[in-house]
PDB file of C-alpha atoms in Angstrom:
ATOM      1  CA  MET A1346       3.705  -9.310 -19.978  1.00 86.00           C
ATOM      2  CA  ASP A1347       5.161 -12.050 -22.131  1.00 87.00           C
ATOM      3  CA  LYS A1348       8.182  -9.888 -22.900  1.00 92.00           C
ATOM      4  CA  VAL A1349       9.085  -9.483 -19.210  1.00 91.00           C
ATOM      5  CA  GLY A1350       7.911 -12.929 -18.117  1.00 91.00           C
ATOM      6  CA  LEU A1351       4.888 -11.957 -16.042  1.00 90.00           C
ATOM      7  CA  ARG A1352       1.831 -14.104 -15.558  1.00 93.00           C
ATOM      8  CA  PRO A1353      -1.589 -12.418 -15.304  1.00 92.00           C
ATOM      9  CA  GLU A1354      -1.934 -13.383 -11.634  1.00 93.00           C
ATOM     10  CA  ASN A1355       1.232 -11.361 -10.899  1.00 92.00           C
ATOM     11  CA  VAL A1356      -0.135  -8.134 -12.386  1.00 93.00           C
ATOM     12  CA  LEU A1357      -1.616  -5.233 -10.417  1.00 95.00           C
ATOM     13  CA  PHE A1358      -4.006  -3.026 -12.390  1.00 96.00           C
ATOM     14  CA  PHE A1359      -5.700   0.273 -11.556  1.00 98.00           C
ATOM     15  CA  GLY A1360      -8.921   1.121 -13.377  1.00 98.00           C
ATOM     16  CA  ASP A1361     -11.825   3.528 -13.354  1.00 97.00           C
ATOM     17  CA  GLY A1362     -13.937   3.096 -16.472  1.00 97.00           C
ATOM     18  CA  PRO A1363     -15.916   0.521 -18.407  1.00 97.00           C
ATOM     19  CA  ASN A1364     -12.954   0.112 -20.773  1.00 97.00           C
ATOM     20  CA  ASP A1365     -11.076  -1.504 -17.864  1.00 97.00           C
ATOM     21  CA  LEU A1366     -13.615  -4.299 -17.246  1.00 97.00           C
ATOM     22  CA  GLU A1367     -11.863  -6.732 -19.588  1.00 96.00           C
ATOM     23  CA  MET A1368      -8.492  -6.187 -17.891  1.00 94.00           C
ATOM     24  CA  PHE A1369     -10.118  -6.771 -14.501  1.00 96.00           C
ATOM     25  CA  ASP A1370     -11.114 -10.228 -15.755  1.00 94.00           C
ATOM     26  CA  TYR A1371      -7.495 -10.924 -16.746  1.00 94.00           C
ATOM     27  CA  VAL A1372      -5.164  -9.623 -14.025  1.00 95.00           C
ATOM     28  CA  GLY A1373      -4.429 -10.852 -10.526  1.00 95.00           C
ATOM     29  CA  LEU A1374      -4.908  -7.774  -8.329  1.00 96.00           C
ATOM     30  CA  LYS A1375      -7.628  -5.358  -9.354  1.00 98.00           C
ATOM     31  CA  ILE A1376      -7.823  -1.876  -7.835  1.00 98.00           C
ATOM     32  CA  ALA A1377     -10.694   0.449  -8.669  1.00 98.00           C
ATOM     33  CA  MET A1378     -10.249   4.179  -8.304  1.00 98.00           C
ATOM     34  CA  GLY A1379     -12.702   5.977  -6.015  1.00 98.00           C
ATOM     35  CA  ASN A1380     -14.436   7.555  -8.987  1.00 97.00           C
ATOM     36  CA  ALA A1381     -14.732   4.233 -10.877  1.00 98.00           C
ATOM     37  CA  VAL A1382     -17.943   2.986 -12.421  1.00 98.00           C
ATOM     38  CA  PRO A1383     -19.942   0.706 -10.096  1.00 98.00           C
ATOM     39  CA  GLU A1384     -19.386  -2.379 -12.279  1.00 97.00           C
ATOM     40  CA  LEU A1385     -15.633  -2.011 -11.865  1.00 97.00           C
ATOM     41  CA  LYS A1386     -15.864  -1.446  -8.116  1.00 98.00           C
ATOM     42  CA  ASP A1387     -17.870  -4.674  -7.854  1.00 98.00           C
ATOM     43  CA  LYS A1388     -15.033  -6.641  -9.503  1.00 97.00           C
ATOM     44  CA  ALA A1389     -12.230  -4.900  -7.572  1.00 98.00           C
ATOM     45  CA  ASP A1390     -10.110  -6.480  -4.865  1.00 97.00           C
ATOM     46  CA  PHE A1391      -9.615  -3.002  -3.392  1.00 98.00           C
ATOM     47  CA  VAL A1392     -11.325   0.346  -3.961  1.00 98.00           C
ATOM     48  CA  THR A1393      -9.094   3.333  -3.357  1.00 98.00           C
ATOM     49  CA  LYS A1394      -9.554   7.091  -3.424  1.00 98.00           C
ATOM     50  CA  SER A1395      -9.813   9.143  -6.623  1.00 97.00           C
ATOM     51  CA  VAL A1396      -6.738  10.276  -8.541  1.00 93.00           C
ATOM     52  CA  GLU A1397      -7.268  13.816  -7.235  1.00 95.00           C
ATOM     53  CA  GLU A1398      -7.054  12.390  -3.697  1.00 96.00           C
ATOM     54  CA  ASP A1399      -3.784  10.526  -4.430  1.00 95.00           C
ATOM     55  CA  GLY A1400      -5.653   7.253  -4.813  1.00 97.00           C
ATOM     56  CA  ILE A1401      -2.760   5.308  -6.318  1.00 96.00           C
ATOM     57  CA  LEU A1402      -0.424   6.311  -3.501  1.00 95.00           C
ATOM     58  CA  TYR A1403      -3.140   5.583  -0.944  1.00 96.00           C
ATOM     59  CA  ALA A1404      -3.733   2.085  -2.338  1.00 96.00           C
ATOM     60  CA  LEU A1405      -0.036   1.211  -2.418  1.00 95.00           C
ATOM     61  CA  GLU A1406       0.366   2.380   1.177  1.00 94.00           C
ATOM     62  CA  GLU A1407      -2.760   0.582   2.396  1.00 94.00           C
ATOM     63  CA  LEU A1408      -1.689  -2.641   0.694  1.00 93.00           C
ATOM     64  CA  GLY A1409       1.729  -2.388   2.343  1.00 92.00           C
ATOM     65  CA  TRP A1410       3.687  -1.890  -0.883  1.00 90.00           C
ATOM     66  CA  LEU A1411       4.940   1.554   0.166  1.00 90.00           C
ATOM     67  CA  LYS A1412       5.761   2.870   3.588  1.00 86.00           C
ATOM     68  CA  LYS A1413       3.308   5.516   4.741  1.00 80.00           C
ATOM     69  CA  ASN A1414       4.671   9.032   4.966  1.00 74.00           C
ATOM     70  CA  TYR A1415       2.584  10.723   7.632  1.00 65.00           C
ATOM     71  CA  THR A1416       3.884  14.192   6.765  1.00 58.00           C
ATOM     72  CA  SER A1417       2.461  14.168   3.230  1.00 55.00           C
ATOM     73  CA  HIS A1418      -1.233  13.585   2.489  1.00 54.00           C
ATOM     74  CA  ASN A1419      -2.418  11.562   5.479  1.00 51.00           C
TER      75      ASN A1419
END
């Protein structure tokens, strides 16, 4: 982050396991995958679908960062 000039509050992070709890305490926007451990979901700003259900794409579309493509997975 230092190398590219980002502050923690400007970072989006996807997580699913207990190893991600520390990052969730550090970054600005926390997204838990649908299959994440409950402790991570509790800290998340948004809980998305699992990876197998295109959870990253779903989250980015729902948050308005990508335009929804209604012919793909929706």
